[in-house]
GROMACS .gro file of C-alpha atoms in nm:
model
  513
    1MET     CA    1   1.428   2.906  -0.710
    2SER     CA    2   1.128   2.968  -0.515
    3ASP     CA    3   0.854   2.694  -0.550
    4ARG     CA    4   0.609   2.947  -0.641
    5HIS     CA    5   0.742   2.960  -0.972
    6ALA     CA    6   0.842   2.590  -1.008
    7ALA     CA    7   0.815   2.433  -1.356
    8PRO     CA    8   0.460   2.319  -1.457
    9ALA     CA    9   0.374   1.953  -1.387
   10SER     CA   10   0.256   1.721  -1.669
   11ARG     CA   11  -0.109   1.639  -1.653
   12SER     CA   12  -0.191   1.369  -1.395
   13SER     CA   13  -0.314   1.014  -1.490
   14ALA     CA   14  -0.445   0.976  -1.158
   15THR     CA   15  -0.752   1.194  -1.217
   16GLY     CA   16  -0.949   0.936  -1.405
   17VAL     CA   17  -0.861   0.678  -1.110
   18LEU     CA   18  -0.962   0.910  -0.864
   19GLY     CA   19  -1.277   0.990  -1.024
   20LEU     CA   20  -1.365   0.626  -1.051
   21ILE     CA   21  -1.283   0.585  -0.664
   22GLU     CA   22  -1.532   0.901  -0.603
   23ARG     CA   23  -1.804   0.770  -0.805
   24ALA     CA   24  -1.778   0.413  -0.669
   25GLY     CA   25  -1.758   0.562  -0.300
   26ASN     CA   26  -2.055   0.806  -0.341
   27LEU     CA   27  -2.271   0.467  -0.401
   28LEU     CA   28  -2.181   0.380  -0.041
   29PRO     CA   29  -2.419   0.499   0.249
   30HIS     CA   30  -2.334   0.691   0.530
   31PRO     CA   31  -2.132   0.490   0.776
   32PHE     CA   32  -2.446   0.445   1.010
   33LEU     CA   33  -2.650   0.299   0.750
   34LEU     CA   34  -2.375   0.073   0.602
   35PHE     CA   35  -2.343  -0.092   0.961
   36ALA     CA   36  -2.718  -0.127   0.962
   37ILE     CA   37  -2.720  -0.289   0.626
   38LEU     CA   38  -2.431  -0.505   0.732
   39SER     CA   39  -2.628  -0.613   1.027
   40ALA     CA   40  -2.919  -0.729   0.822
   41LEU     CA   41  -2.696  -0.923   0.600
   42LEU     CA   42  -2.526  -1.081   0.889
   43ALA     CA   43  -2.861  -1.188   1.021
   44VAL     CA   44  -2.941  -1.360   0.666
   45ALA     CA   45  -2.590  -1.518   0.678
   46SER     CA   46  -2.634  -1.674   1.049
   47TRP     CA   47  -2.951  -1.814   0.933
   48ALA     CA   48  -2.787  -1.986   0.634
   49LEU     CA   49  -2.467  -2.110   0.820
   50SER     CA   50  -2.696  -2.232   1.103
   51ALA     CA   51  -2.922  -2.416   0.862
   52LEU     CA   52  -2.625  -2.582   0.707
   53GLY     CA   53  -2.447  -2.657   1.017
   54VAL     CA   54  -2.120  -2.479   0.967
   55SER     CA   55  -1.915  -2.558   1.268
   56ALA     CA   56  -1.543  -2.549   1.388
   57VAL     CA   57  -1.348  -2.650   1.709
   58SER     CA   58  -1.215  -2.370   1.912
   59PRO     CA   59  -0.848  -2.406   1.987
   60ALA     CA   60  -0.891  -2.209   2.319
   61SER     CA   61  -1.177  -2.420   2.479
   62GLY     CA   62  -1.172  -2.749   2.243
   63LYS     CA   63  -1.557  -2.711   2.220
   64LEU     CA   64  -1.730  -2.763   1.902
   65ILE     CA   65  -1.857  -2.389   1.776
   66THR     CA   66  -2.178  -2.378   1.564
   67ALA     CA   67  -2.322  -2.067   1.384
   68GLN     CA   68  -2.606  -1.918   1.571
   69ASN     CA   69  -2.923  -1.792   1.406
   70LEU     CA   70  -2.991  -1.414   1.463
   71LEU     CA   71  -3.321  -1.452   1.333
   72SER     CA   72  -3.425  -1.701   1.622
   73ASP     CA   73  -3.600  -1.619   1.935
   74ALA     CA   74  -3.275  -1.598   2.117
   75GLY     CA   75  -3.144  -1.350   1.842
   76LEU     CA   76  -3.437  -1.130   1.895
   77GLN     CA   77  -3.351  -1.103   2.243
   78LEU     CA   78  -3.008  -0.992   2.162
   79VAL     CA   79  -3.126  -0.740   1.913
   80VAL     CA   80  -3.403  -0.604   2.128
   81GLY     CA   81  -3.356  -0.693   2.493
   82ASP     CA   82  -2.958  -0.613   2.500
   83LEU     CA   83  -2.960  -0.325   2.296
   84ILE     CA   84  -2.858  -0.076   2.569
   85GLU     CA   85  -2.603  -0.308   2.724
   86ASN     CA   86  -2.438  -0.370   2.374
   87PHE     CA   87  -2.381  -0.009   2.335
   88THR     CA   88  -2.288   0.072   2.718
   89SER     CA   89  -2.043  -0.207   2.729
   90PHE     CA   90  -1.885  -0.125   2.398
   91PRO     CA   91  -1.504  -0.126   2.497
   92PRO     CA   92  -1.392   0.209   2.331
   93LEU     CA   93  -1.694   0.403   2.451
   94GLY     CA   94  -1.589   0.474   2.819
   95THR     CA   95  -1.223   0.530   2.735
   96ALA     CA   96  -1.271   0.762   2.446
   97LEU     CA   97  -1.532   0.965   2.651
   98VAL     CA   98  -1.285   1.012   2.948
   99VAL     CA   99  -0.996   1.098   2.729
  100MET     CA  100  -1.213   1.352   2.552
  101LEU     CA  101  -1.307   1.518   2.879
  102GLY     CA  102  -0.968   1.616   2.948
  103VAL     CA  103  -0.882   1.686   2.581
  104ALA     CA  104  -1.174   1.920   2.548
  105VAL     CA  105  -1.053   2.139   2.816
  106ALA     CA  106  -0.723   2.191   2.641
  107ASP     CA  107  -0.905   2.255   2.304
  108LYS     CA  108  -1.189   2.484   2.420
  109SER     CA  109  -0.933   2.692   2.634
  110GLY     CA  110  -0.770   2.769   2.320
  111LEU     CA  111  -0.423   2.595   2.418
  112LEU     CA  112  -0.413   2.355   2.156
  113HIS     CA  113  -0.454   2.608   1.865
  114THR     CA  114  -0.208   2.844   2.039
  115ALA     CA  115   0.050   2.551   2.074
  116ILE     CA  116   0.036   2.494   1.706
  117ARG     CA  117   0.095   2.857   1.613
  118ALA     CA  118   0.364   2.867   1.855
  119SER     CA  119   0.527   2.588   1.708
  120LEU     CA  120   0.521   2.732   1.366
  121SER     CA  121   0.574   3.125   1.432
  122ARG     CA  122   0.939   3.130   1.407
  123VAL     CA  123   1.027   2.839   1.164
  124SER     CA  124   1.323   2.894   0.946
  125PRO     CA  125   1.220   2.857   0.585
  126ARG     CA  126   1.471   2.573   0.541
  127TRP     CA  127   1.302   2.381   0.812
  128VAL     CA  128   0.934   2.493   0.736
  129THR     CA  129   0.839   2.160   0.591
  130PHE     CA  130   0.978   1.917   0.856
  131VAL     CA  131   0.833   2.136   1.143
  132LEU     CA  132   0.506   2.171   0.991
  133ALA     CA  133   0.487   1.787   0.937
  134LEU     CA  134   0.604   1.726   1.293
  135VAL     CA  135   0.359   1.963   1.446
  136ALA     CA  136   0.064   1.800   1.244
  137MET     CA  137   0.182   1.465   1.422
  138PHE     CA  138   0.138   1.606   1.750
  139ALA     CA  139  -0.178   1.781   1.649
  140HIS     CA  140  -0.365   1.445   1.610
  141VAL     CA  141  -0.440   1.506   1.993
  142GLY     CA  142  -0.710   1.752   1.869
  143ALA     CA  143  -0.888   1.487   1.668
  144ASP     CA  144  -1.106   1.657   1.390
  145ALA     CA  145  -1.037   1.996   1.520
  146ALA     CA  146  -0.667   1.948   1.409
  147TYR     CA  147  -0.734   1.951   1.045
  148ILE     CA  148  -0.962   2.251   1.040
  149VAL     CA  149  -0.700   2.434   1.224
  150LEU     CA  150  -0.380   2.322   1.064
  151ILE     CA  151  -0.460   2.268   0.695
  152PRO     CA  152  -0.526   2.637   0.631
  153LEU     CA  153  -0.248   2.733   0.869
  154GLY     CA  154  -0.018   2.540   0.660
  155GLY     CA  155  -0.080   2.781   0.357
  156VAL     CA  156  -0.015   3.075   0.585
  157VAL     CA  157   0.318   2.936   0.724
  158PHE     CA  158   0.464   2.855   0.381
  159ARG     CA  159   0.335   3.214   0.260
  160ALA     CA  160   0.511   3.375   0.532
  161ALA     CA  161   0.841   3.166   0.456
  162GLY     CA  162   0.825   3.311   0.113
  163ARG     CA  163   0.706   2.970  -0.049
  164SER     CA  164   0.376   2.842  -0.228
  165PRO     CA  165   0.074   2.834   0.010
  166VAL     CA  166  -0.042   2.558  -0.215
  167LEU     CA  167   0.253   2.350  -0.095
  168GLY     CA  168   0.203   2.437   0.270
  169ILE     CA  169  -0.168   2.327   0.234
  170VAL     CA  170  -0.056   1.983   0.080
  171VAL     CA  171   0.214   1.924   0.341
  172ALA     CA  172  -0.045   1.989   0.622
  173LEU     CA  173  -0.313   1.762   0.478
  174VAL     CA  174  -0.052   1.481   0.400
  175ALA     CA  175   0.098   1.501   0.742
  176ILE     CA  176  -0.210   1.513   0.954
  177SER     CA  177  -0.433   1.278   0.747
  178GLY     CA  178  -0.175   1.042   0.585
  179GLY     CA  179   0.000   0.997   0.901
  180SER     CA  180  -0.326   1.012   1.112
  181ALA     CA  181  -0.238   0.692   1.317
  182ALA     CA  182   0.100   0.813   1.429
  183SER     CA  183   0.193   1.060   1.702
  184PRO     CA  184   0.476   1.130   1.947
  185ILE     CA  185   0.204   1.138   2.204
  186LEU     CA  186  -0.093   0.938   2.307
  187ILE     CA  187  -0.408   1.040   2.113
  188PRO     CA  188  -0.779   0.978   2.162
  189ASN     CA  189  -0.771   0.738   1.865
  190ASP     CA  190  -0.536   0.529   2.050
  191ALA     CA  191  -0.793   0.462   2.300
  192ILE     CA  192  -1.058   0.392   2.030
  193LEU     CA  193  -0.850   0.150   1.820
  194ALA     CA  194  -0.726  -0.015   2.134
  195GLY     CA  195  -1.081  -0.085   2.246
  196LEU     CA  196  -1.193  -0.226   1.898
  197THR     CA  197  -0.874  -0.463   1.916
  198GLU     CA  198  -0.944  -0.587   2.263
  199ALA     CA  199  -1.299  -0.652   2.186
  200ALA     CA  200  -1.189  -0.862   1.861
  201ALA     CA  201  -0.925  -1.037   2.065
  202HIS     CA  202  -1.182  -1.164   2.308
  203THR     CA  203  -1.308  -1.406   2.043
  204ILE     CA  204  -0.998  -1.624   2.111
  205ASP     CA  205  -0.890  -1.505   2.454
  206PRO     CA  206  -1.162  -1.335   2.667
  207ALA     CA  207  -0.899  -1.226   2.928
  208TYR     CA  208  -0.676  -1.034   2.668
  209VAL     CA  209  -0.621  -0.665   2.742
  210VAL     CA  210  -0.512  -0.426   2.471
  211SER     CA  211  -0.374  -0.093   2.623
  212PRO     CA  212  -0.414   0.257   2.455
  213ALA     CA  213  -0.045   0.248   2.470
  214ALA     CA  214  -0.004  -0.095   2.312
  215ASN     CA  215   0.147   0.067   1.987
  216TYR     CA  216   0.313   0.369   2.157
  217PHE     CA  217   0.669   0.319   2.088
  218PHE     CA  218   0.605   0.206   1.694
  219SER     CA  219   0.364   0.515   1.664
  220ALA     CA  220   0.607   0.779   1.810
  221VAL     CA  221   0.898   0.646   1.601
  222SER     CA  222   0.678   0.639   1.287
  223SER     CA  223   0.581   0.992   1.341
  224ILE     CA  224   0.925   1.112   1.299
  225LEU     CA  225   0.984   0.900   1.019
  226LEU     CA  226   0.693   1.016   0.825
  227ALA     CA  227   0.780   1.366   0.911
  228ALA     CA  228   1.135   1.311   0.729
  229VAL     CA  229   0.978   1.134   0.454
  230ILE     CA  230   0.747   1.400   0.364
  231THR     CA  231   1.024   1.658   0.385
  232LEU     CA  232   1.242   1.454   0.161
  233VAL     CA  233   0.974   1.412  -0.102
  234VAL     CA  234   0.855   1.777  -0.080
  235GLU     CA  235   1.201   1.924  -0.108
  236THR     CA  236   1.356   1.676  -0.380
  237TYR     CA  237   1.048   1.631  -0.581
  238LEU     CA  238   0.739   1.847  -0.555
  239ALA     CA  239   0.903   2.173  -0.501
  240LYS     CA  240   1.111   2.123  -0.802
  241ARG     CA  241   0.889   1.935  -1.043
  242VAL     CA  242   0.511   2.018  -0.966
  243ASP     CA  243   0.349   2.353  -1.071
  244LEU     CA  244   0.307   2.538  -0.750
  245ARG     CA  245   0.228   2.881  -0.896
  246VAL     CA  246  -0.082   3.074  -0.771
  247ASP     CA  247  -0.319   3.269  -0.962
  248ASP     CA  248  -0.213   3.646  -1.043
  249ASP     CA  249  -0.554   3.747  -0.897
  250ALA     CA  250  -0.567   3.509  -0.600
  251THR     CA  251  -0.712   3.678  -0.288
  252GLU     CA  252  -0.417   3.723  -0.061
  253HIS     CA  253  -0.483   3.773   0.314
  254PRO     CA  254  -0.197   3.949   0.467
  255GLU     CA  255  -0.364   3.967   0.795
  256HIS     CA  256  -0.356   3.592   0.838
  257ASP     CA  257   0.042   3.618   0.855
  258THR     CA  258   0.006   3.823   1.181
  259ALA     CA  259  -0.208   3.531   1.314
  260LEU     CA  260   0.093   3.313   1.369
  261GLN     CA  261   0.232   3.567   1.629
  262LEU     CA  262   0.133   3.509   1.993
  263SER     CA  263   0.017   3.791   2.206
  264ALA     CA  264   0.169   3.853   2.537
  265VAL     CA  265  -0.098   3.695   2.731
  266GLU     CA  266  -0.109   3.389   2.526
  267ARG     CA  267   0.277   3.346   2.588
  268ARG     CA  268   0.208   3.380   2.954
  269GLY     CA  269  -0.057   3.110   2.901
  270MET     CA  270   0.184   2.879   2.709
  271ARG     CA  271   0.430   2.934   2.981
  272ASN     CA  272   0.206   2.839   3.251
  273ALA     CA  273   0.079   2.539   3.068
  274GLY     CA  274   0.442   2.415   3.026
  275ILE     CA  275   0.479   2.473   3.404
  276ALA     CA  276   0.166   2.266   3.479
  277ALA     CA  277   0.282   1.987   3.246
  278ALA     CA  278   0.615   1.956   3.405
  279GLY     CA  279   0.452   1.962   3.729
  280PHE     CA  280   0.229   1.679   3.651
  281VAL     CA  281   0.506   1.474   3.509
  282VAL     CA  282   0.737   1.537   3.800
  283VAL     CA  283   0.450   1.437   4.046
  284LEU     CA  284   0.360   1.129   3.850
  285THR     CA  285   0.723   1.006   3.812
  286ALA     CA  286   0.784   1.053   4.183
  287ALA     CA  287   0.465   0.866   4.267
  288VAL     CA  288   0.538   0.577   4.041
  289ILE     CA  289   0.911   0.526   4.135
  290PRO     CA  290   0.887   0.350   4.479
  291PRO     CA  291   0.861  -0.034   4.433
  292TRP     CA  292   0.562  -0.040   4.679
  293SER     CA  293   0.390   0.237   4.502
  294PRO     CA  294   0.003   0.158   4.462
  295LEU     CA  295   0.045   0.277   4.096
  296ARG     CA  296   0.267  -0.030   4.007
  297GLY     CA  297   0.099  -0.359   3.932
  298GLU     CA  298   0.172  -0.709   4.116
  299GLY     CA  299   0.517  -0.752   4.228
  300GLY     CA  300   0.605  -0.372   4.141
  301SER     CA  301   0.541  -0.435   3.767
  302LEU     CA  302   0.532  -0.117   3.559
  303LEU     CA  303   0.382  -0.301   3.255
  304GLU     CA  304   0.093  -0.429   3.472
  305SER     CA  305   0.055  -0.097   3.654
  306LEU     CA  306  -0.247   0.134   3.683
  307LEU     CA  307  -0.040   0.396   3.489
  308VAL     CA  308  -0.048   0.166   3.182
  309ALA     CA  309  -0.365  -0.022   3.229
  310ASP     CA  310  -0.559   0.317   3.284
  311ILE     CA  311  -0.354   0.541   3.095
  312ALA     CA  312  -0.651   0.716   2.945
  313VAL     CA  313  -0.752   0.847   3.293
  314PHE     CA  314  -0.379   0.990   3.339
  315LEU     CA  315  -0.397   1.140   2.979
  316ALA     CA  316  -0.738   1.308   3.065
  317LEU     CA  317  -0.593   1.440   3.380
  318PHE     CA  318  -0.285   1.593   3.194
  319PHE     CA  319  -0.482   1.779   2.918
  320ALA     CA  320  -0.738   1.922   3.183
  321LEU     CA  321  -0.456   2.040   3.402
  322VAL     CA  322  -0.245   2.200   3.129
  323GLY     CA  323  -0.597   2.339   2.959
  324ILE     CA  324  -0.694   2.486   3.318
  325ALA     CA  325  -0.364   2.661   3.351
  326TYR     CA  326  -0.371   2.812   2.999
  327GLY     CA  327  -0.752   2.905   3.026
  328VAL     CA  328  -0.703   3.060   3.351
  329THR     CA  329  -0.407   3.275   3.230
  330VAL     CA  330  -0.557   3.416   2.906
  331GLY     CA  331  -0.926   3.441   3.076
  332GLU     CA  332  -1.093   3.172   2.895
  333ILE     CA  333  -1.178   3.030   3.234
  334ARG     CA  334  -1.316   3.276   3.472
  335SER     CA  335  -1.485   3.024   3.724
  336VAL     CA  336  -1.472   2.662   3.813
  337GLY     CA  337  -1.803   2.629   3.642
  338ASP     CA  338  -1.633   2.700   3.305
  339VAL     CA  339  -1.426   2.385   3.310
  340PRO     CA  340  -1.732   2.128   3.288
  341THR     CA  341  -1.889   2.364   3.029
  342MET     CA  342  -1.580   2.293   2.809
  343MET     CA  343  -1.604   1.919   2.880
  344ALA     CA  344  -1.959   1.937   2.761
  345GLY     CA  345  -1.851   2.104   2.464
  346GLY     CA  346  -1.606   1.835   2.382
  347ILE     CA  347  -1.854   1.583   2.434
  348ARG     CA  348  -2.071   1.760   2.184
  349ASP     CA  349  -1.823   1.737   1.932
  350MET     CA  350  -1.800   1.376   1.987
  351ALA     CA  351  -2.176   1.322   1.913
  352PRO     CA  352  -2.112   1.213   1.546
  353ILE     CA  353  -1.870   0.953   1.686
  354LEU     CA  354  -2.105   0.833   1.946
  355VAL     CA  355  -2.389   0.787   1.706
  356LEU     CA  356  -2.154   0.567   1.505
  357PHE     CA  357  -2.047   0.376   1.813
  358PHE     CA  358  -2.404   0.272   1.880
  359VAL     CA  359  -2.473   0.113   1.563
  360ILE     CA  360  -2.113  -0.039   1.560
  361SER     CA  361  -2.152  -0.169   1.894
  362GLN     CA  362  -2.480  -0.348   1.794
  363PHE     CA  363  -2.328  -0.499   1.488
  364LEU     CA  364  -2.008  -0.636   1.685
  365ALA     CA  365  -2.248  -0.785   1.960
  366TYR     CA  366  -2.431  -0.968   1.664
  367PHE     CA  367  -2.111  -1.059   1.518
  368LYS     CA  368  -1.985  -1.214   1.829
  369TRP     CA  369  -2.312  -1.390   1.932
  370THR     CA  370  -2.375  -1.552   1.582
  371ARG     CA  371  -2.005  -1.693   1.594
  372VAL     CA  372  -1.980  -1.584   1.223
  373GLY     CA  373  -1.677  -1.388   1.280
  374GLU     CA  374  -1.507  -1.663   1.492
  375LEU     CA  375  -1.608  -1.922   1.231
  376ILE     CA  376  -1.448  -1.706   0.945
  377ALA     CA  377  -1.131  -1.667   1.167
  378LEU     CA  378  -1.106  -2.040   1.247
  379HIS     CA  379  -1.139  -2.166   0.896
  380GLY     CA  380  -0.942  -1.890   0.761
  381ALA     CA  381  -0.669  -1.962   0.975
  382ASP     CA  382  -0.677  -2.327   0.888
  383VAL     CA  383  -0.660  -2.234   0.508
  384LEU     CA  384  -0.354  -2.016   0.573
  385ARG     CA  385  -0.172  -2.271   0.806
  386ALA     CA  386  -0.225  -2.547   0.541
  387ALA     CA  387  -0.095  -2.322   0.257
  388GLY     CA  388   0.207  -2.253   0.479
  389ALA     CA  389   0.150  -1.878   0.437
  390HIS     CA  390   0.435  -1.697   0.576
  391GLY     CA  391   0.414  -1.388   0.804
  392VAL     CA  392   0.536  -1.156   0.551
  393LEU     CA  393   0.270  -1.266   0.305
  394LEU     CA  394   0.001  -1.234   0.546
  395PHE     CA  395   0.119  -0.903   0.644
  396GLY     CA  396   0.136  -0.768   0.303
  397GLY     CA  397  -0.208  -0.907   0.216
  398LEU     CA  398  -0.351  -0.728   0.527
  399LEU     CA  399  -0.190  -0.388   0.418
  400VAL     CA  400  -0.321  -0.425   0.052
  401VAL     CA  401  -0.664  -0.514   0.162
  402ILE     CA  402  -0.727  -0.248   0.418
  403SER     CA  403  -0.562   0.030   0.203
  404LEU     CA  404  -0.821  -0.055  -0.060
  405ILE     CA  405  -1.101  -0.052   0.166
  406ASN     CA  406  -0.980   0.270   0.318
  407LEU     CA  407  -1.019   0.441  -0.033
  408PHE     CA  408  -1.410   0.406   0.024
  409ILE     CA  409  -1.453   0.389   0.398
  410THR     CA  410  -1.217   0.668   0.547
  411SER     CA  411  -1.356   0.650   0.885
  412GLY     CA  412  -1.073   0.485   1.095
  413SER     CA  413  -1.296   0.353   1.387
  414ALA     CA  414  -1.561   0.230   1.145
  415GLN     CA  415  -1.319   0.053   0.911
  416TRP     CA  416  -1.137  -0.107   1.203
  417ALA     CA  417  -1.478  -0.217   1.354
  418LEU     CA  418  -1.571  -0.393   1.049
  419VAL     CA  419  -1.241  -0.589   0.981
  420ALA     CA  420  -1.091  -0.640   1.316
  421PRO     CA  421  -1.339  -0.902   1.445
  422VAL     CA  422  -1.203  -1.117   1.155
  423PHE     CA  423  -0.822  -1.032   1.119
  424VAL     CA  424  -0.729  -0.995   1.477
  425PRO     CA  425  -0.867  -1.340   1.586
  426MET     CA  426  -0.747  -1.497   1.257
  427PHE     CA  427  -0.394  -1.372   1.314
  428MET     CA  428  -0.407  -1.466   1.685
  429LEU     CA  429  -0.469  -1.838   1.574
  430LEU     CA  430  -0.149  -1.807   1.385
  431ASP     CA  431   0.028  -1.670   1.666
  432ILE     CA  432   0.050  -1.305   1.570
  433PRO     CA  433  -0.044  -1.089   1.880
  434PRO     CA  434  -0.331  -0.832   1.839
  435GLU     CA  435  -0.067  -0.541   1.882
  436THR     CA  436   0.098  -0.650   1.570
  437THR     CA  437  -0.218  -0.667   1.351
  438LEU     CA  438  -0.305  -0.322   1.511
  439ALA     CA  439   0.022  -0.166   1.404
  440LEU     CA  440  -0.027  -0.297   1.047
  441TYR     CA  441  -0.374  -0.135   1.046
  442ARG     CA  442  -0.220   0.176   1.140
  443ILE     CA  443  -0.030   0.202   0.803
  444ALA     CA  444  -0.307   0.094   0.582
  445ASP     CA  445  -0.562   0.311   0.736
  446SER     CA  446  -0.366   0.613   0.699
  447CYS     CA  447  -0.157   0.655   0.374
  448THR     CA  448  -0.443   0.616   0.143
  449ASN     CA  449  -0.643   0.890   0.309
  450VAL     CA  450  -0.475   1.164   0.097
  451VAL     CA  451  -0.556   1.033  -0.240
  452THR     CA  452  -0.913   0.947  -0.207
  453PRO     CA  453  -1.187   1.219  -0.275
  454MET     CA  454  -1.423   1.037  -0.028
  455SER     CA  455  -1.198   1.180   0.257
  456PRO     CA  456  -1.391   1.509   0.364
  457TYR     CA  457  -1.028   1.661   0.454
  458PHE     CA  458  -0.918   1.602   0.108
  459ILE     CA  459  -1.216   1.791  -0.036
  460MET     CA  460  -1.155   2.067   0.228
  461ALA     CA  461  -0.788   2.104   0.136
  462LEU     CA  462  -0.893   2.117  -0.217
  463GLY     CA  463  -1.123   2.420  -0.114
  464PHE     CA  464  -0.822   2.599   0.022
  465ILE     CA  465  -0.607   2.537  -0.261
  466GLN     CA  466  -0.869   2.678  -0.479
  467GLN     CA  467  -0.848   3.006  -0.316
  468HIS     CA  468  -0.515   3.039  -0.466
  469ARG     CA  469  -0.570   2.836  -0.804
  470LYS     CA  470  -0.926   2.860  -0.899
  471LYS     CA  471  -0.892   2.592  -1.154
  472ALA     CA  472  -0.746   2.319  -0.935
  473GLY     CA  473  -0.934   1.997  -0.911
  474ILE     CA  474  -0.925   1.682  -0.759
  475GLY     CA  475  -0.658   1.559  -1.016
  476THR     CA  476  -0.461   1.857  -0.930
  477LEU     CA  477  -0.439   1.765  -0.555
  478ALA     CA  478  -0.405   1.409  -0.635
  479ALA     CA  479  -0.087   1.482  -0.834
  480MET     CA  480   0.073   1.613  -0.535
  481THR     CA  481  -0.044   1.393  -0.286
  482THR     CA  482   0.001   1.052  -0.452
  483PRO     CA  483   0.399   1.048  -0.461
  484LEU     CA  484   0.365   1.151  -0.089
  485ALA     CA  485   0.125   0.876  -0.010
  486ALA     CA  486   0.338   0.607  -0.187
  487ALA     CA  487   0.644   0.722  -0.004
  488MET     CA  488   0.488   0.717   0.336
  489PHE     CA  489   0.341   0.353   0.282
  490LEU     CA  490   0.672   0.221   0.159
  491SER     CA  491   0.876   0.375   0.438
  492TRP     CA  492   0.634   0.299   0.694
  493THR     CA  493   0.583  -0.057   0.602
  494ALA     CA  494   0.964  -0.109   0.590
  495LEU     CA  495   0.980   0.028   0.931
  496PHE     CA  496   0.713  -0.209   1.041
  497PHE     CA  497   0.894  -0.519   0.892
  498GLY     CA  498   1.237  -0.414   1.055
  499TRP     CA  499   1.048  -0.351   1.388
  500TRP     CA  500   0.887  -0.712   1.351
  501ALA     CA  501   1.202  -0.904   1.237
  502LEU     CA  502   1.400  -0.741   1.551
  503ASP     CA  503   1.104  -0.846   1.772
  504ILE     CA  504   1.076  -0.505   1.926
  505PRO     CA  505   0.775  -0.453   2.161
  506PHE     CA  506   0.518  -0.217   1.974
  507GLY     CA  507   0.441  -0.038   2.286
  508PHE     CA  508   0.358  -0.090   2.671
  509GLY     CA  509   0.245  -0.429   2.721
  510GLY     CA  510   0.250  -0.503   2.352
  511THR     CA  511   0.472  -0.752   2.181
  512ALA     CA  512   0.593  -0.798   1.830
  513ARG     CA  513   0.534  -1.168   1.782
   0.00000   0.00000   0.00000
């Protein structure tokens, strides 16, 4: 039986809970103002802790650490005199900008959009759910643009397969938002999260390096697992038990179905981009194979090589190259000057993130200078050590805490900037590497994205659903996303614990424990 005519679902009890989350979340200010307020609260806390003489002994140096007053003369120098340096030295800033220069060429030339359409254009109805979910995992490389392209396209793909467009929109939303921290390829978000993790790790070890590929193995396997879980839940539960009917008077757009088909020039562009990608990989592999290669690290090490340490550079070059190959073929790039113009467009798209980076960089600089984060981590680690808290309990606690925070603060970078300075050093003092803490964060920061109305993409998906079902509301969408979010969270957590128990490295240069 087609899921267009599936049996109606019972009224979801999640509506009231989500309504409460929405009302509470609406009380929160914009993330920029939130970090400004937190900075002011930190100043007051540093004054109080300094006045009380709160201190702790650093296990790294053996020296006594005391709280420093941000409201002092020295604190004023940090706030005003070091404002520019705080921003320009912010670890994720340079890496994210470099990666986006390359990704912007692939995006603005039309390659990413065309690649998504090509992946979905000839999918068998039997495999449409899995393929759409897996394509979403790859689409994370396009950052926010991927949501705008893939969520409505999900409805088009499912309608073309003779299935409910409502279900296609839900699958696209859950895969791209609920699995936002998982991808078979390295994405810009990897660079941002790695930079924030490294900055937090410097509290304990100033020389610690977290590569953008530090969670790559775990992320790649997670993307396949999540695509499979989404498929299982959709086909065994949602497609059979949830009301997926569309309104009789819903406006259909048959012309959108043809949008999946590639033109002859687009097919040539995809072919040339594939040739460029293969050539790049072959050349890079040949360059790194010789033991004496300058791309290798000391003693011929691959883990400490330029290829791993500066992978953001190679990632940017890859996307720029394939983007140019496609853009020249389809006519989007007609002169050399078009390439930097596309790069500039990508940086413009990053403007909201850069504004957020500015205030986050100031907050983290204050957090580090006042030693408040370090003191919380040291005393917190002492309490957990004295209580004999097992790693499993610590991991479970972190997953729950961050998942709840994510209901209200849906910006992944903003949330990690807030909690990483506490949890990363605290867990390091308990012999848990930063890469492991980051892997946990990926899970907690992703799954609850699809059940909170505080996520702009949750609301965007609801808008597309209402094109097919005018009376659909937050509860309608939540009734479909909640079982998917729960299944993804449980399976992803199980994968983590299995990974950790087997002591498998989470990525290049990253350890499990």
